[in-house]
PDB file of C-alpha atoms in Angstrom:
ATOM      1  CA  MET A 206     151.654 -64.555  38.586  1.00 53.00           C
ATOM      2  CA  LYS A 207     153.123 -64.565  35.571  1.00 55.00           C
ATOM      3  CA  TYR A 208     152.086 -61.914  34.293  1.00 49.00           C
ATOM      4  CA  LEU A 209     151.875 -59.881  37.681  1.00 49.00           C
ATOM      5  CA  SER A 210     156.012 -60.127  37.119  1.00 50.00           C
ATOM      6  CA  LEU A 211     155.745 -58.891  33.819  1.00 46.00           C
ATOM      7  CA  PHE A 212     153.942 -55.861  34.877  1.00 48.00           C
ATOM      8  CA  LEU A 213     155.707 -55.067  37.476  1.00 48.00           C
ATOM      9  CA  ILE A 214     158.625 -54.713  36.014  1.00 52.00           C
ATOM     10  CA  LEU A 215     157.295 -53.018  32.965  1.00 51.00           C
ATOM     11  CA  PHE A 216     155.738 -50.111  35.340  1.00 52.00           C
ATOM     12  CA  LEU A 217     159.241 -49.863  37.002  1.00 50.00           C
ATOM     13  CA  LEU A 218     161.279 -49.927  33.763  1.00 52.00           C
ATOM     14  CA  CYS A 219     158.607 -47.200  32.441  1.00 52.00           C
ATOM     15  CA  LEU A 220     158.521 -45.522  36.246  1.00 48.00           C
ATOM     16  CA  ASN A 221     163.120 -45.023  35.577  1.00 47.00           C
ATOM     17  CA  CYS A 222     162.218 -43.287  31.960  1.00 45.00           C
ATOM     18  CA  GLU A 223     160.293 -41.111  32.837  1.00 41.00           C
ATOM     19  CA  LEU A 224     162.664 -40.101  36.341  1.00 40.00           C
ATOM     20  CA  THR A 225     165.728 -39.540  34.834  1.00 39.00           C
ATOM     21  CA  GLY A 226     164.519 -38.472  30.753  1.00 40.00           C
ATOM     22  CA  PRO A 227     165.469 -34.426  30.249  1.00 62.00           C
ATOM     23  CA  SER A 228     163.746 -32.347  31.558  1.00 72.00           C
ATOM     24  CA  GLY A 229     165.437 -28.906  30.245  1.00 76.00           C
ATOM     25  CA  PRO A 230     165.460 -25.551  32.295  1.00 81.00           C
ATOM     26  CA  THR A 231     162.170 -24.209  34.262  1.00 92.00           C
ATOM     27  CA  ILE A 232     163.532 -21.354  34.923  1.00 95.00           C
ATOM     28  CA  TYR A 233     164.436 -18.381  31.895  1.00 97.00           C
ATOM     29  CA  ASN A 234     166.163 -15.418  31.759  1.00 98.00           C
ATOM     30  CA  ILE A 235     163.920 -13.025  30.150  1.00 98.00           C
ATOM     31  CA  GLU A 236     164.449  -9.105  28.982  1.00 99.00           C
ATOM     32  CA  TYR A 237     162.826  -7.285  27.008  1.00 99.00           C
ATOM     33  CA  GLU A 238     163.791  -4.717  24.638  1.00 99.00           C
ATOM     34  CA  VAL A 239     162.286  -2.006  22.366  1.00 98.00           C
ATOM     35  CA  THR A 240     164.828  -0.534  19.855  1.00 97.00           C
ATOM     36  CA  GLY A 241     163.745   1.527  16.681  1.00 95.00           C
ATOM     37  CA  PHE A 242     164.291   4.060  13.986  1.00 92.00           C
ATOM     38  CA  PRO A 243     164.864   7.013  14.439  1.00 88.00           C
ATOM     39  CA  PRO A 244     164.474   7.156  18.539  1.00 82.00           C
ATOM     40  CA  ASN A 245     160.850   8.186  19.383  1.00 86.00           C
ATOM     41  CA  LYS A 246     158.967   8.356  22.190  1.00 93.00           C
ATOM     42  CA  VAL A 247     157.546   4.879  22.620  1.00 96.00           C
ATOM     43  CA  ASN A 248     154.664   3.972  24.840  1.00 97.00           C
ATOM     44  CA  ILE A 249     155.386   0.355  26.214  1.00 99.00           C
ATOM     45  CA  THR A 250     153.081  -2.176  28.328  1.00 99.00           C
ATOM     46  CA  TYR A 251     154.163  -5.681  29.771  1.00 99.00           C
ATOM     47  CA  GLU A 252     153.788  -8.217  31.487  1.00 98.00           C
ATOM     48  CA  ASN A 253     156.023  -8.486  34.164  1.00 96.00           C
ATOM     49  CA  GLU A 254     158.009 -11.183  36.855  1.00 94.00           C
ATOM     50  CA  SER A 255     155.107 -11.288  39.127  1.00 94.00           C
ATOM     51  CA  GLY A 256     152.912 -12.015  36.048  1.00 94.00           C
ATOM     52  CA  GLY A 257     150.575  -8.093  36.324  1.00 96.00           C
ATOM     53  CA  THR A 258     150.535  -5.816  33.882  1.00 98.00           C
ATOM     54  CA  SER A 259     153.712  -2.776  33.613  1.00 98.00           C
ATOM     55  CA  GLN A 260     152.977   0.351  31.940  1.00 98.00           C
ATOM     56  CA  TYR A 261     155.397   2.867  30.968  1.00 98.00           C
ATOM     57  CA  SER A 262     154.464   6.164  28.669  1.00 97.00           C
ATOM     58  CA  ASN A 263     156.862   8.716  26.860  1.00 96.00           C
ATOM     59  CA  VAL A 264     159.624   6.059  27.208  1.00 96.00           C
ATOM     60  CA  SER A 265     163.298   7.044  25.345  1.00 95.00           C
ATOM     61  CA  ILE A 266     164.240   4.253  23.139  1.00 95.00           C
ATOM     62  CA  PRO A 267     166.606   2.133  22.867  1.00 96.00           C
ATOM     63  CA  TRP A 268     164.350   0.766  26.284  1.00 98.00           C
ATOM     64  CA  SER A 269     165.261  -3.147  27.933  1.00 98.00           C
ATOM     65  CA  TYR A 270     163.617  -4.851  31.262  1.00 98.00           C
ATOM     66  CA  SER A 271     165.055  -8.180  32.604  1.00 98.00           C
ATOM     67  CA  PHE A 272     163.974 -10.624  35.150  1.00 98.00           C
ATOM     68  CA  VAL A 273     162.969 -13.951  35.794  1.00 97.00           C
ATOM     69  CA  ARG A 274     160.004 -16.114  34.488  1.00 97.00           C
ATOM     70  CA  GLU A 275     159.180 -19.850  35.267  1.00 95.00           C
ATOM     71  CA  LYS A 276     158.520 -22.609  31.812  1.00 96.00           C
ATOM     72  CA  GLY A 277     154.687 -22.799  30.623  1.00 96.00           C
ATOM     73  CA  GLU A 278     154.268 -19.324  32.094  1.00 97.00           C
ATOM     74  CA  PHE A 279     153.246 -16.621  30.091  1.00 97.00           C
ATOM     75  CA  VAL A 280     155.820 -13.193  27.944  1.00 98.00           C
ATOM     76  CA  TYR A 281     154.226 -10.464  26.555  1.00 98.00           C
ATOM     77  CA  ILE A 282     154.759  -6.561  25.659  1.00 99.00           C
ATOM     78  CA  SER A 283     154.087  -3.404  23.510  1.00 99.00           C
ATOM     79  CA  ALA A 284     155.061  -0.463  22.702  1.00 98.00           C
ATOM     80  CA  GLN A 285     153.535   2.252  20.346  1.00 97.00           C
ATOM     81  CA  ASN A 286     155.664   4.976  18.418  1.00 94.00           C
ATOM     82  CA  GLN A 287     154.936   8.434  19.345  1.00 92.00           C
ATOM     83  CA  GLY A 288     156.634   9.700  16.571  1.00 85.00           C
ATOM     84  CA  GLU A 289     155.660  10.899  13.252  1.00 84.00           C
ATOM     85  CA  SER A 290     157.386   8.063  10.977  1.00 88.00           C
ATOM     86  CA  GLY A 291     160.138   5.556  11.782  1.00 91.00           C
ATOM     87  CA  SER A 292     159.972   1.799  13.093  1.00 95.00           C
ATOM     88  CA  ILE A 293     159.513   0.786  16.136  1.00 96.00           C
ATOM     89  CA  THR A 294     160.652  -3.026  17.280  1.00 98.00           C
ATOM     90  CA  VAL A 295     159.990  -4.928  20.032  1.00 99.00           C
ATOM     91  CA  THR A 296     161.784  -8.554  21.321  1.00 99.00           C
ATOM     92  CA  ILE A 297     161.606 -10.946  23.998  1.00 99.00           C
ATOM     93  CA  TYR A 298     164.472 -12.607  24.772  1.00 99.00           C
ATOM     94  CA  LYS A 299     164.662 -16.217  26.362  1.00 98.00           C
ATOM     95  CA  ASN A 300     168.172 -16.925  28.153  1.00 97.00           C
ATOM     96  CA  ASN A 301     169.890 -14.376  26.035  1.00 97.00           C
ATOM     97  CA  ASN A 302     168.522 -16.659  22.325  1.00 98.00           C
ATOM     98  CA  ILE A 303     165.823 -14.181  20.419  1.00 98.00           C
ATOM     99  CA  PHE A 304     161.921 -15.947  21.540  1.00 98.00           C
ATOM    100  CA  LYS A 305     160.149 -13.404  20.018  1.00 99.00           C
ATOM    101  CA  SER A 306     160.154 -10.515  17.837  1.00 99.00           C
ATOM    102  CA  SER A 307     157.994  -8.221  16.175  1.00 98.00           C
ATOM    103  CA  THR A 308     158.525  -4.792  13.903  1.00 98.00           C
ATOM    104  CA  SER A 309     155.670  -1.716  12.616  1.00 97.00           C
ATOM    105  CA  SER A 310     156.364   0.519  10.982  1.00 95.00           C
ATOM    106  CA  GLY A 311     154.548   4.309  10.889  1.00 91.00           C
ATOM    107  CA  LEU A 312     152.661   7.404  12.912  1.00 89.00           C
ATOM    108  CA  TYR A 313     151.413   5.683  16.082  1.00 91.00           C
ATOM    109  CA  VAL A 314     151.905   1.898  15.246  1.00 95.00           C
ATOM    110  CA  ILE A 315     151.856  -0.403  17.781  1.00 97.00           C
ATOM    111  CA  ALA A 316     154.377  -3.646  17.415  1.00 98.00           C
ATOM    112  CA  THR A 317     153.394  -6.797  20.533  1.00 99.00           C
ATOM    113  CA  ALA A 318     155.295  -9.871  20.504  1.00 99.00           C
ATOM    114  CA  SER A 319     154.694 -12.851  23.444  1.00 98.00           C
ATOM    115  CA  GLY A 320     154.429 -16.598  23.924  1.00 98.00           C
ATOM    116  CA  THR A 321     153.988 -19.419  26.821  1.00 97.00           C
ATOM    117  CA  LEU A 322     158.189 -20.091  27.944  1.00 96.00           C
TER     118      LEU A 322
END
């Protein structure tokens, strides 16, 4: 009986720790941003708010898109430079902080950023 009581007390303590521990945010404000120099046209592919893929061609930059995603979900953006020179940068912001970013330079280069929230 003594061991059963001890086990029950330890179980309840562990359960309490799990319920009251820090969980952090479970929903994030996401912003995709594409910039470059000189401001050429780009082709953009990204994972949208429903988890599908969206694609746009010959987009003027700078460009941005905002939406909401949940913890554990995947985010992705890539942009391809359509100019003969220059650089392109893609950035993913999570709650207004840089989460992932990538820069590429040259003719028809692709910059890609992705991650799991």
